[in-house]
Coordinates of C-alpha atoms and ligand atoms in Angstrom, one line a residue:
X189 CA -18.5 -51.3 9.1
X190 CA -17.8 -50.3 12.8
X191 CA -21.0 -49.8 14.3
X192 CA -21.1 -46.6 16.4
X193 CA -21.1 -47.2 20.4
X194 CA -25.3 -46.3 21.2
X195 CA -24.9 -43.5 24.1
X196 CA -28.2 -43.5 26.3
X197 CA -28.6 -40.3 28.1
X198 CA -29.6 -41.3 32.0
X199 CA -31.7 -38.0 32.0
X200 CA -30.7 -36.6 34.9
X201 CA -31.7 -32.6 35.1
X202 CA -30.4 -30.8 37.9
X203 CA -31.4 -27.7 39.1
X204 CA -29.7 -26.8 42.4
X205 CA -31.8 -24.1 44.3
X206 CA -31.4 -24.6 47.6
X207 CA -27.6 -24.3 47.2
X208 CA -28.6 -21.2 45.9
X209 CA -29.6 -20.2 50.0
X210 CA -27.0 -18.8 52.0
X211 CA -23.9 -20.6 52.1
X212 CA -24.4 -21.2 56.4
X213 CA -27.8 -23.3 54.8
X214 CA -25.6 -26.3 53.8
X215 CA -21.5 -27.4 53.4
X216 CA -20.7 -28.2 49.6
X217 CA -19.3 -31.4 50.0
X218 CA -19.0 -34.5 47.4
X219 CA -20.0 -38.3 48.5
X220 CA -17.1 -39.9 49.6
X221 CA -16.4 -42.8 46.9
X222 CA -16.3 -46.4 47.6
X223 CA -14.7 -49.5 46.8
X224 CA -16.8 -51.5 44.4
X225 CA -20.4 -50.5 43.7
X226 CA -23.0 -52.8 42.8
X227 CA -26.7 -52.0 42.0
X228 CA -29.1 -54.0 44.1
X229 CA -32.1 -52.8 43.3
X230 CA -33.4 -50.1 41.0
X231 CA -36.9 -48.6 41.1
X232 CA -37.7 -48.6 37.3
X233 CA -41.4 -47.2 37.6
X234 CA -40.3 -43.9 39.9
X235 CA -36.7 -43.7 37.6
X236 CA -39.3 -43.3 34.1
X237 CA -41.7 -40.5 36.4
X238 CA -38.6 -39.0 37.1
X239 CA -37.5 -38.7 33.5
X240 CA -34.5 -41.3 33.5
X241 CA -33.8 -44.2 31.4
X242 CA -33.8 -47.2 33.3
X243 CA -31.2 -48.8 30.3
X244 CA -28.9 -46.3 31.2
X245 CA -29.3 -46.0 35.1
X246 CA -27.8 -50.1 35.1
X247 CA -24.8 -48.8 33.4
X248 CA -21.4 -48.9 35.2
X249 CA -21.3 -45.0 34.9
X250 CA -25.0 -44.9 36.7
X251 CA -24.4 -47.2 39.3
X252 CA -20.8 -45.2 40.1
X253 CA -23.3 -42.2 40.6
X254 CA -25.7 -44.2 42.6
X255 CA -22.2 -45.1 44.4
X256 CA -21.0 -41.6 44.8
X257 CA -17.8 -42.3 43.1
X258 CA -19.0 -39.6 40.0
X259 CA -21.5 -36.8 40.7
X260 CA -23.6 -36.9 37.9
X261 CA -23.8 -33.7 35.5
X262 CA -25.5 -30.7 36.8
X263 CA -25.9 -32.0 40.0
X264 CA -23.6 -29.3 43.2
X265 CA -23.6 -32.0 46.1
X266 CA -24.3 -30.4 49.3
X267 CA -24.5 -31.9 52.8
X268 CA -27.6 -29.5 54.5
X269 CA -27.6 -28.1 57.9
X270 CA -30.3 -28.7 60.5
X271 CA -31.3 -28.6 64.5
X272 CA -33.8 -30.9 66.0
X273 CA -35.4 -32.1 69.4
X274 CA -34.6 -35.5 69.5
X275 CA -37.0 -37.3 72.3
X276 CA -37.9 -33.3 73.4
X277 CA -34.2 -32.2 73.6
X278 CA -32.7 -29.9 71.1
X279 CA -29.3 -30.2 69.3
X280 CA -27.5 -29.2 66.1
X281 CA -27.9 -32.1 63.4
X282 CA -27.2 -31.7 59.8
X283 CA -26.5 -34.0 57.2
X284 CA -24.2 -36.8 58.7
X285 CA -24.6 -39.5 56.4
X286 CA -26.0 -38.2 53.1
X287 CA -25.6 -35.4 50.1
X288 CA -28.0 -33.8 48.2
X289 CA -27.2 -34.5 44.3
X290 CA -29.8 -31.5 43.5
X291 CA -33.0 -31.2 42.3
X292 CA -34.2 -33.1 39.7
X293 CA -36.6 -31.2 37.3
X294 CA -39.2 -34.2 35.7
X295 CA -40.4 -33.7 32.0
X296 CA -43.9 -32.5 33.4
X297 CA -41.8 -29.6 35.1
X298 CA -41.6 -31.3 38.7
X299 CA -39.0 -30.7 41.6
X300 CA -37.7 -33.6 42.9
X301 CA -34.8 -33.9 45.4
X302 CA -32.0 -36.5 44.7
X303 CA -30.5 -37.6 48.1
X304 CA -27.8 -40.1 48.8
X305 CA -27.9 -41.6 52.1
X306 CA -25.1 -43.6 53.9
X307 CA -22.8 -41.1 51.3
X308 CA -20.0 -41.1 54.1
X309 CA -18.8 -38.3 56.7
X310 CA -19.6 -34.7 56.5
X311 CA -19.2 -31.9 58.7
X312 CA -22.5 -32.7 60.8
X313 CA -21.7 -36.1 60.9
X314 CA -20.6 -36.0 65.0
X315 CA -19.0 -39.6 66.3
X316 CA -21.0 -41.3 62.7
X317 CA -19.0 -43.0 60.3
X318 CA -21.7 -41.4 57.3
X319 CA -22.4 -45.3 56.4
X320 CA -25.5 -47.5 56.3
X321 CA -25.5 -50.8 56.0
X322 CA -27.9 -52.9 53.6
X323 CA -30.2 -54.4 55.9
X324 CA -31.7 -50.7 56.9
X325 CA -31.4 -49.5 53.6
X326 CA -33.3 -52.2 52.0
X327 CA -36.1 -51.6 55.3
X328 CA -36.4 -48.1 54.1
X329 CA -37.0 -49.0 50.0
X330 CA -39.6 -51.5 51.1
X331 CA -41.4 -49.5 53.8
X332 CA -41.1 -45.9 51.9
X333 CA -42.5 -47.8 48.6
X334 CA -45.3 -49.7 51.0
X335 CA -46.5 -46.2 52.3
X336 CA -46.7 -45.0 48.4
X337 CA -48.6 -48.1 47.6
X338 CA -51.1 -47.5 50.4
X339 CA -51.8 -43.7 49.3
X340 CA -49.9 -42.1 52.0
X341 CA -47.1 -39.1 51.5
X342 CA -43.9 -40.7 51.4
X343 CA -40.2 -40.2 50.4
X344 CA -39.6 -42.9 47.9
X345 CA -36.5 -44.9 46.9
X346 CA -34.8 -44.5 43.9
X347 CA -32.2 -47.4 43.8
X348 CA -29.8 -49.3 46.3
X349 CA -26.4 -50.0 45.9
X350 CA -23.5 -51.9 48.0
X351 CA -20.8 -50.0 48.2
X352 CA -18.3 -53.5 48.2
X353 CA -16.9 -52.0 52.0
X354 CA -18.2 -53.5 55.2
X355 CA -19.0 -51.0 58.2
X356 CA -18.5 -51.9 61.7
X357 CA -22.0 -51.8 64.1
X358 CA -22.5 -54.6 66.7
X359 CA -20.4 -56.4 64.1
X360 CA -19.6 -56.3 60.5
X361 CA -22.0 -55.1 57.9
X362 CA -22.2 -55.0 54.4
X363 CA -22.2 -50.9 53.7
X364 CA -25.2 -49.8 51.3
X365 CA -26.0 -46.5 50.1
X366 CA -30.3 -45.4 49.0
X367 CA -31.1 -43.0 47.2
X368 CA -34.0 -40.9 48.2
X369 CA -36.0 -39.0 46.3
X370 CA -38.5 -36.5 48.2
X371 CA -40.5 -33.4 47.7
X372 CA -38.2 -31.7 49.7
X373 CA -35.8 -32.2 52.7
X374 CA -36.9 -29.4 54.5
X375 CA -37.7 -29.9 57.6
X376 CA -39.4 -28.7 60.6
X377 CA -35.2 -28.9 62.4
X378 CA -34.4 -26.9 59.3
X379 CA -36.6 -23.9 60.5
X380 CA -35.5 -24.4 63.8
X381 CA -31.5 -24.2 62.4
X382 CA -31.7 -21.0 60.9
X383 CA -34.3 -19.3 64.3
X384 CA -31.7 -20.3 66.7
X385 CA -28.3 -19.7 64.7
X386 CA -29.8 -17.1 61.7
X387 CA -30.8 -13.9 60.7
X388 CA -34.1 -13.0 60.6
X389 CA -33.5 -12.1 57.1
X390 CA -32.1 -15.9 56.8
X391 CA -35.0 -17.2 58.0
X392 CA -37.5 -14.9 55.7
X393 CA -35.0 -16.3 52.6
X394 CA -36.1 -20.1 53.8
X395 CA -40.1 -19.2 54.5
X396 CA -40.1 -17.5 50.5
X397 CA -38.1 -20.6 50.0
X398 CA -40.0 -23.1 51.5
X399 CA -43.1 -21.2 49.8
X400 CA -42.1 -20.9 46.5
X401 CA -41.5 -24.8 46.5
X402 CA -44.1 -26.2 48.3
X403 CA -47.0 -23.7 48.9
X404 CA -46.8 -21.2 46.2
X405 CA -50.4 -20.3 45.6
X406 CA -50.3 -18.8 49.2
X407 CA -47.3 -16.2 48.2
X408 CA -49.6 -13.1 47.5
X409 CA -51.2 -14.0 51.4
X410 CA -51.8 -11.2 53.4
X411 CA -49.9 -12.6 55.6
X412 CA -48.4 -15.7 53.7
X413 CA -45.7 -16.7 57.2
X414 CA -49.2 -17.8 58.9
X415 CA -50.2 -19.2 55.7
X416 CA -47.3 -21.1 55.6
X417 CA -47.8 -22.4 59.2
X418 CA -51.6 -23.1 58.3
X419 CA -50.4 -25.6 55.2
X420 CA -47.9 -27.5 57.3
X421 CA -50.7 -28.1 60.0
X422 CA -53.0 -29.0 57.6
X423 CA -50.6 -31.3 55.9
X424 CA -49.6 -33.3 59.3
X425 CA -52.5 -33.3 60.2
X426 CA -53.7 -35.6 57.3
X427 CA -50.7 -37.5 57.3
X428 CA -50.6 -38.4 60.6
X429 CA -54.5 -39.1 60.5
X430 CA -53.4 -41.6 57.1
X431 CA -50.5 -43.1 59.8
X432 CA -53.2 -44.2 62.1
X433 CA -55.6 -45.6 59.7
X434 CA -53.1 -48.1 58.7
X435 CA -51.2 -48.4 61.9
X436 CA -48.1 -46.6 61.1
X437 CA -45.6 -46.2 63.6
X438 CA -42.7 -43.9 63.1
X439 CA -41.1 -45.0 66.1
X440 CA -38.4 -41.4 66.1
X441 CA -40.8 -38.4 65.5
X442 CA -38.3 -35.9 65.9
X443 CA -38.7 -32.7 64.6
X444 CA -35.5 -33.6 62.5
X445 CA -37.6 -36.3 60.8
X446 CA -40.7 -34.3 60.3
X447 CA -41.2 -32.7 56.7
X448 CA -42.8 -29.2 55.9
X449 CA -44.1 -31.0 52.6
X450 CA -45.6 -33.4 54.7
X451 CA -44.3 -36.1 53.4
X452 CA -43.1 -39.0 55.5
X453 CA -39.2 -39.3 56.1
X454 CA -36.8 -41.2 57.8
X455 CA -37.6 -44.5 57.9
X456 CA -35.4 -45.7 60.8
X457 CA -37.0 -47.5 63.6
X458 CA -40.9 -47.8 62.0
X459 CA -43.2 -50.7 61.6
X460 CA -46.9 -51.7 61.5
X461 CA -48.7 -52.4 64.3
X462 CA -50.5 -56.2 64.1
X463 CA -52.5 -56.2 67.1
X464 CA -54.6 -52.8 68.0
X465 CA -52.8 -51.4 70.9
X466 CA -52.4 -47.2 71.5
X467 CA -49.3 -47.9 73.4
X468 CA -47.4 -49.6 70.5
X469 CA -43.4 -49.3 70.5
X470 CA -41.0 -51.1 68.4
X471 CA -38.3 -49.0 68.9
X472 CA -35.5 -50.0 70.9
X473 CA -34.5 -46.4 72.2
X474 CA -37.8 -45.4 72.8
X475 CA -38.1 -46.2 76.5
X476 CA -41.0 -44.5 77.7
X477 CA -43.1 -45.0 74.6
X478 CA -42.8 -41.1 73.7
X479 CA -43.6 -42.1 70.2
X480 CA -45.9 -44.7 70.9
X481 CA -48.6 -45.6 68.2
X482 CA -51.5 -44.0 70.2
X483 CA -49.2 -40.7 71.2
X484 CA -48.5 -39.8 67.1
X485 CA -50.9 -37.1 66.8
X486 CA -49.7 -35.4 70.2
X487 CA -46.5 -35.3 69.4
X488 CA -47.1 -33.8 66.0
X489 CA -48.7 -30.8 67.5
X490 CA -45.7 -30.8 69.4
X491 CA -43.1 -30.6 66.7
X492 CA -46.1 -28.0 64.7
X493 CA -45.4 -25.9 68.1
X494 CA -42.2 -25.7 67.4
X495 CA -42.2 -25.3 64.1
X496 CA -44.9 -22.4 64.7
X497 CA -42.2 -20.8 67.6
X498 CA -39.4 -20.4 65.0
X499 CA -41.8 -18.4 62.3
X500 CA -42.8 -15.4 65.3
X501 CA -40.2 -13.1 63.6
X502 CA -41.7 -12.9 60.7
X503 CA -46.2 -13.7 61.2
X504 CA -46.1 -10.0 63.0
X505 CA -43.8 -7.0 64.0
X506 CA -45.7 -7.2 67.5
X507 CA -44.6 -10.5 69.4
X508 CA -47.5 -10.9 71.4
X509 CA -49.6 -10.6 68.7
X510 CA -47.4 -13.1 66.4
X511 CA -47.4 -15.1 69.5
X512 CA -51.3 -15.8 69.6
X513 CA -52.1 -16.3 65.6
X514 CA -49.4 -18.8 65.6
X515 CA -50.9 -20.4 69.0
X516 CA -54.6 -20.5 67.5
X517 CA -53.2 -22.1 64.4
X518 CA -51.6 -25.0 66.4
X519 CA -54.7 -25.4 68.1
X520 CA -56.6 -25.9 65.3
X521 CA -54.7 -29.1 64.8
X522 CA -56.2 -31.2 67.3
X523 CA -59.4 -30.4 65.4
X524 CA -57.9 -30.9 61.8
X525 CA -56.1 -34.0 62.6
X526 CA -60.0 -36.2 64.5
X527 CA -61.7 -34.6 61.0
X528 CA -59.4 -36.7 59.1
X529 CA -59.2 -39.6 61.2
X530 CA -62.9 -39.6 61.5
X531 CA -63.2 -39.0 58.1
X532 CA -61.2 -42.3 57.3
X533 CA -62.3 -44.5 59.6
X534 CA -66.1 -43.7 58.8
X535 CA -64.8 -45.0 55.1
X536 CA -62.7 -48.0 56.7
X537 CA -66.6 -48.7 58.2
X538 CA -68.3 -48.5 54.7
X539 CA -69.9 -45.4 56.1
X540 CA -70.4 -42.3 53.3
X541 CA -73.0 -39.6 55.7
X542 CA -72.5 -38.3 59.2
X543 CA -74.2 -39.2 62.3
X544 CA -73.2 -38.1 65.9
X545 CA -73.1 -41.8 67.3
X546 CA -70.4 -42.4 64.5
X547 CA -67.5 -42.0 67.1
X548 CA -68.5 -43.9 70.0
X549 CA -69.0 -46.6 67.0
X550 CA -66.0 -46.3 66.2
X551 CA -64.1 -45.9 69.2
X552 CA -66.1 -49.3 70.6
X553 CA -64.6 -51.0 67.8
X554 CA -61.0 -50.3 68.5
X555 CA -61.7 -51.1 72.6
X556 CA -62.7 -54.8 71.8
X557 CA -59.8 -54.9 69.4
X558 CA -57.2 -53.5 72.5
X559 CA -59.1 -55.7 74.9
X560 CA -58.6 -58.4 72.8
X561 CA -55.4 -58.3 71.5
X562 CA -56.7 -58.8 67.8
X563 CA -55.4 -57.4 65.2
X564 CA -55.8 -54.4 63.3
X565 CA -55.4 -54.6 59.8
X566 CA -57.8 -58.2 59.5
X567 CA -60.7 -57.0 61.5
X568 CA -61.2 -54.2 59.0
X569 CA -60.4 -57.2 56.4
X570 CA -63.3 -59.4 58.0
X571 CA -65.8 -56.4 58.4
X572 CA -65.0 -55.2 54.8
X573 CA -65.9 -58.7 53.2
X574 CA -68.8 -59.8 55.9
X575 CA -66.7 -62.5 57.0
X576 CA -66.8 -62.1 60.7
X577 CA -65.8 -65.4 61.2
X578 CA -62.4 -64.8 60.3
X579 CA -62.0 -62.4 63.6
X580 CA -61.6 -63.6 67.3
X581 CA -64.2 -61.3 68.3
X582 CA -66.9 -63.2 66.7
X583 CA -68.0 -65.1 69.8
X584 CA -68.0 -62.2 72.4
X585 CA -71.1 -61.0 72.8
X586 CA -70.0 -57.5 73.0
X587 CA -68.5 -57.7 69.4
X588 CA -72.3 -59.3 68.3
X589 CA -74.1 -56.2 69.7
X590 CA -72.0 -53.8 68.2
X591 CA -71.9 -55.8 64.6
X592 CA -76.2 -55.2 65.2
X593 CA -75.6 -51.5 65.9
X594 CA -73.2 -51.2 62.6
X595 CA -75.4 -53.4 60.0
X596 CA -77.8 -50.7 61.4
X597 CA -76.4 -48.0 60.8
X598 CA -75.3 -49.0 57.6
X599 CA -79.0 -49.4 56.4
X600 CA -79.8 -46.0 57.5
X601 CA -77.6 -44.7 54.4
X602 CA -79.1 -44.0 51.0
X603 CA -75.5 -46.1 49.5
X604 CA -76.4 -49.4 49.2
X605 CA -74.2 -52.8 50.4
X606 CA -72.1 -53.0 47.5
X607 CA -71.2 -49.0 47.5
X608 CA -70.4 -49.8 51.0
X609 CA -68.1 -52.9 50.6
X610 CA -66.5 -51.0 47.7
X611 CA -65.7 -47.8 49.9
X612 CA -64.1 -50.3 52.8
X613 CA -62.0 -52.2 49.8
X614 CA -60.6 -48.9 49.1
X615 CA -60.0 -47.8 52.9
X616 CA -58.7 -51.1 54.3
X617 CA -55.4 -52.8 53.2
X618 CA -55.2 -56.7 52.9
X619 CA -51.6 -56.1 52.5
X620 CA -49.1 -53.8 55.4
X621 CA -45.3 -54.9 55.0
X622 CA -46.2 -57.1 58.6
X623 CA -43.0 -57.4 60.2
X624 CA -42.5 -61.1 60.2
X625 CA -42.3 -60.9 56.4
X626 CA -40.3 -57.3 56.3
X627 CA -37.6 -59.7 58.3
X628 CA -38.2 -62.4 56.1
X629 CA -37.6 -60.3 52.8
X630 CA -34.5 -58.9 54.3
X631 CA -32.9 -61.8 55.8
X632 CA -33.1 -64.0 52.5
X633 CA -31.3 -60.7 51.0
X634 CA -28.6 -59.6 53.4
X635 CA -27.9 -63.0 54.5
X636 CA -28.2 -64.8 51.0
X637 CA -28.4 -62.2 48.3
X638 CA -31.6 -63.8 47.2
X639 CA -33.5 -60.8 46.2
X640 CA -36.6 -62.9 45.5
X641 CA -38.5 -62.7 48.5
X642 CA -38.1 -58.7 49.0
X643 CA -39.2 -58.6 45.5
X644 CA -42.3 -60.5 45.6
X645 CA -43.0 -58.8 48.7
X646 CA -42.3 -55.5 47.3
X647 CA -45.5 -56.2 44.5
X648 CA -47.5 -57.8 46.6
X649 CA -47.2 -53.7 48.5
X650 CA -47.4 -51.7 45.4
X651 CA -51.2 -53.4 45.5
X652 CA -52.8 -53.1 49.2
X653 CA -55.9 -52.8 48.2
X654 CA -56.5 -55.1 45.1
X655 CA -57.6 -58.4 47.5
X656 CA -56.0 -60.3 44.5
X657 CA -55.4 -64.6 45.2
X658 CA -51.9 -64.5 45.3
X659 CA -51.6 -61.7 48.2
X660 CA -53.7 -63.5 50.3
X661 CA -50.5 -65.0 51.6
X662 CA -49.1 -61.6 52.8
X663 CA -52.5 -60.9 55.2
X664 CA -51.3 -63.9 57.4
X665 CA -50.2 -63.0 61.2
X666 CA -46.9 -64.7 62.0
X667 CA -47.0 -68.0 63.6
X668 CA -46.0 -66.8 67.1
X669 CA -46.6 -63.4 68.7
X670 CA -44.6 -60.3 67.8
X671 CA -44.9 -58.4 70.7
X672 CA -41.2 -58.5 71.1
X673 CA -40.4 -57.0 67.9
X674 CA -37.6 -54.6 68.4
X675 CA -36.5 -51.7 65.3
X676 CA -33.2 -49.9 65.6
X677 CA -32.2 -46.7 65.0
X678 CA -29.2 -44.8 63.1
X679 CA -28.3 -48.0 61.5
Ligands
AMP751 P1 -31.8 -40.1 62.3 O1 -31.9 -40.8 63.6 O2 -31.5 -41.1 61.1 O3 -32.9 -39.2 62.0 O4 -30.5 -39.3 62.3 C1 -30.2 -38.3 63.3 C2 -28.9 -37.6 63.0 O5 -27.8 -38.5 63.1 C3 -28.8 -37.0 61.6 O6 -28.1 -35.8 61.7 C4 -28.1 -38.0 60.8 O7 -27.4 -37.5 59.7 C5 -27.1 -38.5 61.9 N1 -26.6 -39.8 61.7 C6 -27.2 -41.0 61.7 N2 -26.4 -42.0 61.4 C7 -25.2 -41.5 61.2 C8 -23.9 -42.1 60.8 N3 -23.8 -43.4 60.6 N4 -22.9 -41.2 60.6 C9 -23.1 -39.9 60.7 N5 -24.2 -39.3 61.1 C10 -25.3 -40.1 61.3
MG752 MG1 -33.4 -38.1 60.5

């Protein structure tokens, strides 16, 4: 008897709406195919949330898609078209290394955009070859699925593949390709695209758009274009707030890389911050510290300015008047962004009711950690299980009379200790991908295909807050100091 060949459906279901935009939106264009595909890594729990069969996503067929040597049925590849400031300058950007497959619809009726970066050239792709190589590929996957695992907005990673062709940077590189998955790619350089090259009627076609997608149940609004702003603001604003908790450091806040989902995007040159220090740079471009740890929240209201600027057409027929509901909504961001911060590091303190004190606590904190040079992440660790000993400030006096002024304070709460220590477990990581073992992780991968390391890594972050025996290992500082740690970007 021949036994029939079993045919697994890979369950991609593509809708394609934002091809449905205008046609000056976006440039239809397919990947470019590559030599010889292989699958490096596959995310199995986001494939099954996303509907697909992670069988079938292994097979030669899947991996070719992953590849870009088929386009996968249903989906009409399109490279989109956006401006941005880059470092406060503005310029046309677009799409130079990447497609979008489409939109893939989840069985509980969820829109989910399929991106493949490193895809190959496209008209926006300038001087770019439209490659990536592994090594930043594999940086994204971990840190994109670290930022999930630590509650924060995120673009996540679907799968990595090599695409079996090498691309030229300082030297030879293995070429990779990710694919992304994301609320949306819409992005503040999106809105800025279509103000400065559009109609007005364009623009009011991506607002409805952006709306329908993201914000819907502000649609019947009086005025839904300063609704719209409102949600974005309020969105950054808790994102960023969540970057700072952790020490997140995007390293290339452009207005290119910020969402209107608010998710996080575009992990080029990003990394954790060990040691508590506001003027925290790791990328090599970034010069004057522009997007230094401590300047993240200023610079979104920056990028929400602009964003604001290119929605005057359509918030009211008077400019003036457009002009100054769009400027009191970018104000308000300031205030929206310390209420979540505050809000977050009262929890990352164990601390559940307000007092006015609370900030000078809490700033007096982070001073002895700056003056210090201690780090970040650990101090919260030590505070969070009473182990003060485990911190470098434990011998200054300073540190002692503010522990006093804290054990106080925490007594003058109706929650008692252990409602406390199991508000600060929840708040404070024991596990950030530290950079010493990002490098680590990658190395062992792109220099030795041993996937291992990135793997066990890679669990060890699904978990940040679980304080389980075998991640203890991952809350280590690296032997020497990291203050030279340099991130790249466009890699
Ligand atoms: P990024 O710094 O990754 O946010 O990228 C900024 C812009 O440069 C975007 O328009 C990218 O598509 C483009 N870009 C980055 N790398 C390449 C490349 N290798 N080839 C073509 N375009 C690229
Ligand atoms: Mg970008």
């Amino acid at each position: 008897m021949i036994e029939k060949e079993k045919i697994i459906e890979t369950g991609w279901n593509f809708d394609n709406s934002y091809a449905d935009l205008a046609e000056s939106f976006f440039t239809r264009i397919n990947p470019t195919p590559v030599k010889s595909p292989k699958l490096i890594i596959l995310n199995s729990p986001l494939a099954k949330s996303l509907g697909l069969n992670v069988e079938a996503l292994q097979s030669n067929n899947s991996v070719d898609a992953f590849a870009g040597n088929n386009v996968p049925k249903g989906s009409e590849p399109i490279a989109q078209a956006y401006s941005g400031h880059q470092f406060g300058h503005f310029t046309m950007l677009g799409d130079g290394r990447a497609v979008l497959l489409g939109e893939q619809i989840t069985p509980s009726g969820e829109r989910f955009d399929i991106q493949l970066k490193g895809s190959g050239r496209t008209p926006y792709s300038r001087g770019g070859d439209g490659r990536a190589s592994l090594g930043p590929m594999l940086r994204e996957y971990i840190i994109s699925e670290a930022m999930y695992g630590l509650g924060i907005p995120t673009t996540r990673s679907l799968a990595v593949i090599t695409t079996g062709e090498s691309i030229i940077r300082e030297t030879r590189l293995a070429g990779a390709i990710l694919t992304r998955v994301a609320a949306s790619h819409i992005r503040v350089g999106t809105f800025q695209y279509v103000s400065k090259w559009g109609t007005v009627e364009k623009l009011k076609s991506l607002a409805d758009y952006t709306i329908q997608r993201h914000f819907a149940y502000i649609k019947n609004d009086e005025n839904p274009y300063i609704s719209l702003l409102k949600e974005v603001i309020n969105g950054q604003a808790e994102l960023i707030a969540k970057w700072q908790l952790v020490g997140f450091v995007h390293g290339v806040m452009n207005t290119d890389n910020m969402t209107i989902s608010g998710e996080t995007i575009d992990y080029g040159p990003c990394a954790f911050m060990d040691a508590y220090n506001l003027k925290t740079v790791f990328s090599s471009i970034d010069l004057h510290g522009r997007y230094a740890y401590g300047n993240q929240p200023d610079i979104a209201a920056w990028n929400l300015a602009r964003f604001a600027e290119t929605l005057i057409p359509l918030i009211h027929e008077n400019q003036d008047k457009a002009v100054e509901l769009a400027k009191n909504a970018v104000l308000d961001f300031t205030k929206l962004y310390h209420n979540n911060w505050m809000a977050g590091m009262r929890s990352k303190l164990g601390l559940f009711n307000e007092e006015a004190q609370d900030e000078s606590l809490i700033e007096d904190l982070l001073s002895m950690m700056e003056k210090y040079s201690v780090d970040y992440t650990n101090t919260f660790r030590a505070l969070t299980f009473d182990k003060i000993e485990d911190t470098a400030l434990v011998n200054k006096t300073e540190f002692t009379k503010w522990y006093d002024l804290w054990k106080r304070r925490l007594g003058r709460q109706q929650q008692s200790k252990d409602e406390s220590h199991g508000l600060m477990k929840k708040s404070n990581p024991s596990v950030i991908p530290r950079n010493h073992r990002v490098e680590e992780a990658l190395e062992a991968a792109v220099e030795k295909g041993d996937y291992s390391v990135m793997e066990r890594l890679l669990n060890a972050l699904l978990k940040p807050y679980s304080y389980s025996p075998e991640q203890e290992e991952y809350s280590k500082l690296p032997a020497a100091s990291t203050c030279s740690y340099r991130t790249f970007c466009g890699t």
